[in-house]
């Protein structure tokens, strides 16, 4: 769609072309009446003026059809100089302007071909009427030098235009890339926050649901134990609120004066608290460690904790047994984490649309690890993940914020 700016630019170009054509005609007319002492030229000045008028009218379309216009100007110049007129700069003006547009609007090879052709035909036409006569340099070297000027100027204009277009293209590409990168970062941040919220809500709500259901059944027969479970339910819901507040607090701006300091991201050092929380929901969790424990990077530490938390949550919601085992194996360059339950074989958890398993895989992949989950041959369900001791993620500090 043509904009008003484009229409204004096109109108300005047309006005400039008409003004230039009107300026060229007097130049050619002046060149036709100039006489040098001792040089015989035709007395009539109207033939070169008419031919120049034809070339100047063609020059109005030089931007759109530079080759055709150059051919027309070349033919007019040959017809003029074949009559005996000297090839002065004033007489060459229409052809010079045509060659400029050829060099500016076409490729280098085309400009070279038209330039050499123009020089050859002009020199030949100028020498036909006076072969071996006087002013040989003016009829040969002069036209060549004058016709070189527009070729050089047009080539420089073409190179400058190409440079400006490349700069604009790079700027547009950089802007587009920056917008795409921003959208990608927003999508990644949304996925990260969604995983955090899912892990926090799913775990604490599953534990709270189990505690509330157990307390409801124990009220008639064991009221003291039911009260104890209700006290643990209060602790579970409080922990859920604290973690939700910390997760949502990441969304607040760093320069917000009302923003409070957030708790550190959970890691494997909080596994005992997680085990005790699961025990309050009626799930007996066994924790074992093989190898020499080593410090983990914040991203790997958070990922291992969240995977164990989600796996135990799935056992609480979907497992048929009352026990689960968490095993940590430290090797030279990696950490192996496995969570198994001893119930009957069960299908992968699907009550939440598969977001639990998908979130665990995304967490493992984000730090350069891998995760597998599926039923065990001897019964129950097993989640196994392999994590590097040092995160491979490029922006781990943000992931662990």
XYZ file of C-alpha atoms in Angstrom:
401
model
C 0.000 0.000 0.000
C 1.442 3.380 -1.052
C 1.781 5.822 1.826
C 1.610 9.595 1.666
C 5.367 9.757 2.310
C 6.045 7.525 -0.701
C 3.787 9.649 -2.891
C 5.520 12.823 -1.720
C 8.955 11.334 -2.431
C 7.894 10.243 -5.926
C 6.477 13.696 -6.639
C 9.733 15.333 -5.533
C 11.732 13.057 -7.806
C 9.577 13.943 -10.787
C 9.963 17.668 -10.122
C 13.740 17.275 -9.862
C 13.868 15.292 -13.118
C 11.855 17.922 -15.007
C 14.047 20.714 -13.597
C 17.197 18.867 -14.630
C 15.887 18.274 -18.154
C 14.999 21.944 -18.506
C 18.515 22.851 -17.404
C 20.155 20.458 -19.891
C 18.467 21.907 -22.983
C 20.088 25.379 -22.668
C 23.448 23.689 -22.072
C 23.223 21.745 -25.338
C 21.964 24.821 -27.200
C 24.902 26.826 -25.855
C 27.345 24.102 -26.865
C 25.921 24.095 -30.411
C 26.595 27.814 -30.967
C 30.076 27.905 -29.444
C 32.848 28.205 -32.024
C 36.562 27.620 -31.655
C 39.009 29.568 -33.857
C 40.135 27.531 -36.832
C 37.584 24.772 -36.278
C 34.822 24.344 -38.832
C 31.399 23.320 -37.456
C 27.886 23.396 -38.877
C 26.248 26.790 -38.625
C 22.795 25.492 -37.691
C 22.187 25.039 -33.974
C 18.748 23.471 -34.141
C 19.754 19.844 -35.082
C 21.717 19.175 -31.859
C 19.057 21.011 -29.862
C 16.278 18.822 -31.252
C 18.304 15.656 -30.666
C 19.130 16.826 -27.146
C 15.409 17.482 -26.534
C 14.658 13.873 -27.513
C 17.354 12.606 -25.134
C 16.140 14.890 -22.344
C 12.545 13.668 -22.693
C 13.832 10.115 -22.431
C 15.791 11.081 -19.299
C 12.496 11.577 -17.461
C 12.291 7.761 -17.270
C 15.961 7.189 -16.493
C 15.298 5.845 -12.977
C 12.869 3.187 -14.207
C 14.516 2.243 -17.529
C 18.181 3.299 -17.367
C 19.382 0.972 -20.172
C 16.769 2.126 -22.668
C 17.318 5.786 -21.854
C 21.109 5.362 -22.206
C 20.636 3.751 -25.607
C 18.433 6.658 -26.757
C 20.913 9.259 -25.461
C 23.757 7.374 -27.121
C 21.962 7.376 -30.470
C 21.242 11.113 -30.230
C 24.873 11.824 -29.357
C 26.142 9.773 -32.313
C 23.745 11.571 -34.668
C 24.913 14.933 -33.321
C 28.667 14.346 -33.509
C 28.447 12.659 -36.908
C 27.324 16.037 -38.282
C 30.641 17.616 -37.262
C 29.853 19.120 -33.863
C 32.620 18.953 -31.276
C 32.044 16.548 -28.354
C 32.269 19.166 -25.623
C 30.924 18.627 -22.058
C 27.906 20.806 -22.889
C 27.021 18.614 -25.874
C 27.676 15.426 -23.863
C 25.474 16.478 -20.920
C 22.384 14.308 -21.762
C 24.537 11.209 -22.380
C 26.538 11.846 -19.199
C 23.356 11.989 -17.108
C 22.048 8.814 -18.769
C 25.289 6.976 -17.967
C 25.064 8.190 -14.357
C 21.671 6.501 -13.942
C 22.955 3.335 -15.592
C 25.829 3.164 -13.101
C 23.561 4.060 -10.143
C 20.601 1.759 -10.909
C 22.221 -1.314 -12.494
C 25.089 -3.648 -11.685
C 28.776 -2.975 -12.280
C 29.021 -5.125 -15.413
C 26.107 -3.364 -17.128
C 27.550 0.053 -16.286
C 30.926 -0.990 -17.689
C 29.412 -2.291 -20.934
C 27.316 0.844 -21.536
C 30.211 3.116 -20.597
C 32.657 1.480 -23.022
C 30.014 1.414 -25.751
C 29.228 5.115 -25.286
C 32.912 6.074 -25.384
C 33.512 4.015 -28.518
C 30.532 5.293 -30.523
C 31.119 8.925 -29.512
C 34.815 8.816 -30.488
C 34.051 7.069 -33.781
C 31.250 9.514 -34.641
C 33.470 12.505 -33.780
C 36.341 11.221 -35.955
C 34.206 10.316 -38.998
C 33.802 13.906 -40.120
C 37.453 14.811 -39.514
C 39.718 11.734 -39.727
C 43.310 12.602 -38.953
C 42.383 16.288 -38.695
C 43.053 18.810 -35.997
C 42.022 18.582 -32.371
C 42.367 14.797 -32.256
C 42.739 14.846 -28.484
C 39.557 16.878 -28.078
C 37.658 14.393 -30.232
C 39.096 11.246 -28.592
C 40.575 11.663 -25.123
C 38.181 14.418 -24.134
C 34.927 12.414 -24.544
C 36.467 9.421 -22.758
C 37.432 11.486 -19.717
C 34.111 13.336 -19.558
C 32.083 10.115 -19.836
C 34.142 8.496 -17.062
C 32.937 11.063 -14.533
C 29.235 10.028 -14.459
C 30.213 6.353 -14.373
C 32.353 6.911 -11.293
C 29.720 9.092 -9.626
C 26.910 6.619 -10.345
C 28.968 3.701 -9.011
C 29.608 5.561 -5.774
C 25.903 6.352 -5.479
C 25.048 2.672 -6.037
C 27.517 1.551 -3.380
C 26.202 4.115 -0.921
C 22.615 3.013 -1.564
C 23.574 -0.625 -1.086
C 25.363 0.254 2.154
C 22.350 2.142 3.499
C 20.036 -0.726 2.556
C 22.306 -3.212 4.317
C 22.383 -1.018 7.430
C 18.594 -0.786 7.411
C 18.296 -4.536 6.870
C 20.642 -5.235 9.769
C 18.710 -2.831 11.986
C 15.412 -4.465 11.033
C 16.888 -7.920 11.637
C 18.292 -6.853 14.994
C 14.925 -5.390 15.986
C 13.091 -8.523 14.877
C 15.593 -10.766 16.649
C 15.340 -8.668 19.807
C 11.549 -8.966 19.777
C 11.696 -12.715 19.174
C 14.257 -13.139 21.952
C 12.079 -11.096 24.289
C 9.058 -13.257 23.464
C 11.145 -16.395 23.996
C 12.368 -15.151 27.350
C 8.817 -14.313 28.407
C 7.647 -17.797 27.377
C 10.508 -19.447 29.260
C 9.799 -17.352 32.343
C 6.118 -18.265 32.202
C 6.995 -21.960 31.946
C 9.395 -21.684 34.874
C 6.836 -19.935 37.063
C 4.170 -22.436 36.007
C 6.443 -25.314 37.057
C 7.152 -23.681 40.399
C 3.480 -23.021 41.106
C 2.506 -26.534 40.018
C 5.134 -28.159 42.224
C 4.253 -26.053 45.251
C 0.474 -26.283 44.917
C 0.348 -29.949 43.872
C 2.599 -31.135 46.692
C 1.110 -29.188 49.569
C -2.482 -29.637 48.445
C -1.996 -33.385 48.016
C -0.473 -33.659 51.488
C -3.179 -31.447 52.997
C -5.904 -33.497 51.296
C -4.424 -36.733 52.629
C -4.115 -35.291 56.144
C -7.646 -33.944 56.115
C -9.075 -37.254 54.854
C -7.176 -39.256 57.439
C -8.215 -36.912 60.246
C -11.878 -37.178 59.178
C -11.786 -40.967 59.508
C -9.941 -40.847 62.849
C -12.241 -38.343 64.578
C -14.816 -40.937 65.810
C -12.268 -43.483 67.084
C -9.000 -41.620 67.721
C -9.746 -37.956 68.356
C -6.280 -37.251 69.818
C -4.538 -38.504 66.667
C -7.036 -36.612 64.530
C -6.198 -33.386 66.375
C -2.516 -34.054 65.815
C -3.156 -34.475 62.076
C -5.129 -31.237 62.039
C -2.186 -29.463 63.657
C 0.077 -30.909 60.932
C -2.481 -29.804 58.342
C -2.097 -26.239 59.609
C 1.663 -26.515 59.209
C 1.283 -27.876 55.664
C -1.040 -25.090 54.567
C 1.238 -22.479 56.147
C 4.213 -23.906 54.261
C 2.199 -23.800 51.061
C 1.352 -20.140 51.608
C 4.988 -19.265 52.356
C 6.278 -20.996 49.192
C 3.510 -19.488 47.078
C 4.389 -16.055 48.404
C 8.063 -16.602 47.599
C 7.269 -17.838 44.095
C 4.881 -15.031 43.285
C 7.334 -12.540 44.779
C 9.750 -13.290 41.935
C 7.320 -11.450 39.655
C 7.715 -8.227 41.576
C 10.094 -5.621 40.251
C 13.516 -5.495 41.786
C 13.162 -1.757 42.337
C 9.843 -2.063 44.164
C 10.368 -0.477 47.598
C 7.591 -2.642 49.027
C 9.232 -5.880 47.901
C 10.404 -7.978 50.823
C 13.386 -10.257 50.835
C 12.525 -13.759 49.646
C 13.566 -17.056 51.175
C 16.370 -18.978 49.463
C 15.264 -21.513 46.889
C 14.740 -24.964 48.449
C 17.393 -27.612 47.970
C 18.335 -31.107 49.092
C 19.084 -29.770 52.591
C 15.304 -29.507 53.069
C 14.633 -33.164 52.273
C 14.138 -34.056 55.971
C 11.331 -31.482 56.199
C 9.783 -32.904 53.027
C 9.984 -36.436 54.412
C 8.325 -35.400 57.666
C 5.563 -33.619 55.744
C 4.879 -36.780 53.730
C 4.889 -38.807 56.939
C 2.143 -36.545 58.247
C 0.080 -37.501 55.176
C 0.523 -41.210 55.948
C 3.382 -41.910 53.521
C 6.453 -43.642 54.960
C 9.479 -42.294 53.069
C 12.937 -43.868 53.314
C 15.864 -41.629 52.434
C 19.276 -43.098 51.563
C 22.489 -41.683 50.134
C 25.285 -43.499 48.270
C 28.670 -41.960 47.596
C 30.245 -38.859 49.058
C 27.758 -35.923 49.045
C 29.126 -32.919 47.239
C 27.899 -29.326 46.983
C 25.567 -28.725 44.064
C 25.061 -25.650 41.958
C 21.857 -23.753 42.869
C 20.033 -24.807 39.691
C 20.806 -28.524 40.116
C 20.013 -28.361 43.833
C 16.603 -26.801 43.199
C 15.886 -29.188 40.314
C 16.691 -32.286 42.390
C 14.496 -31.088 45.245
C 11.538 -30.223 43.005
C 11.729 -33.565 41.167
C 11.732 -35.484 44.456
C 8.889 -33.325 45.759
C 6.749 -33.902 42.652
C 7.506 -37.640 42.624
C 6.434 -37.981 46.281
C 3.345 -35.918 45.525
C 2.429 -38.366 42.756
C 2.955 -41.277 45.165
C 0.643 -39.566 47.679
C -2.067 -38.939 45.076
C -1.804 -42.000 42.826
C 0.248 -44.693 44.588
C -1.481 -47.696 46.146
C 1.228 -48.456 48.665
C 2.086 -46.688 51.925
C 5.835 -46.495 51.427
C 8.318 -44.795 49.138
C 12.101 -44.773 48.835
C 14.294 -41.857 47.820
C 17.872 -42.744 46.848
C 20.626 -40.231 46.078
C 23.755 -41.572 44.360
C 26.730 -39.233 43.986
C 29.129 -40.157 41.193
C 32.173 -38.344 39.861
C 30.344 -35.960 37.532
C 26.653 -36.574 38.108
C 23.929 -37.138 40.655
C 21.439 -39.994 40.292
C 18.071 -39.538 41.969
C 15.460 -42.292 42.128
C 12.045 -42.254 43.809
C 10.130 -45.555 44.010
C 6.961 -46.668 45.736
C 6.185 -50.235 46.772
C 2.533 -50.334 45.723
C 0.926 -52.224 42.883
C 1.826 -51.217 39.326
C 0.105 -47.985 38.395
C -0.168 -45.970 35.218
C 1.696 -42.652 34.968
C -0.161 -39.897 36.808
C -2.643 -38.202 34.456
C -5.053 -36.487 36.819
C -3.316 -33.174 36.251
C -3.118 -33.565 32.479
C 0.443 -34.930 32.661
C 1.920 -31.618 33.800
C 3.733 -33.298 36.706
C 5.861 -35.634 34.595
C 6.255 -33.011 31.894
C 7.421 -30.449 34.445
C 9.953 -32.876 35.907
C 11.392 -33.616 32.465
C 11.595 -29.908 31.658
C 13.412 -29.247 34.932
C 15.918 -32.032 34.282
C 16.575 -30.901 30.713
C 16.984 -27.264 31.773
C 20.151 -28.128 33.723
C 21.504 -30.645 31.216
C 20.074 -33.799 32.798
C 17.554 -36.482 31.852
C 14.558 -38.143 33.486
C 12.705 -41.423 33.062
C 9.474 -42.513 34.719
C 7.382 -45.671 34.467
C 6.009 -48.730 36.263
C 8.444 -51.134 37.894
C 8.414 -54.825 36.831
C 8.072 -55.927 40.460
C 5.296 -53.434 41.124
C 4.928 -49.767 41.916
C 6.234 -46.775 40.050
C 9.722 -45.345 39.677
C 11.079 -41.933 38.726
C 14.794 -41.806 37.894
C 16.765 -38.727 36.922
C 20.410 -38.066 36.139
C 21.669 -34.552 36.843
C 25.146 -33.044 36.317
C 26.866 -31.866 39.443
C 27.232 -28.449 37.824
C 24.364 -26.982 35.838
C 24.766 -26.590 32.081
C 22.072 -23.899 31.921
C 23.434 -20.480 30.775
C 21.250 -18.468 33.154
C 21.264 -20.559 36.303
C 21.220 -17.602 38.735
C 17.877 -16.466 37.302
C 16.507 -20.012 37.438
C 17.466 -20.299 41.070
C 16.185 -16.883 42.115
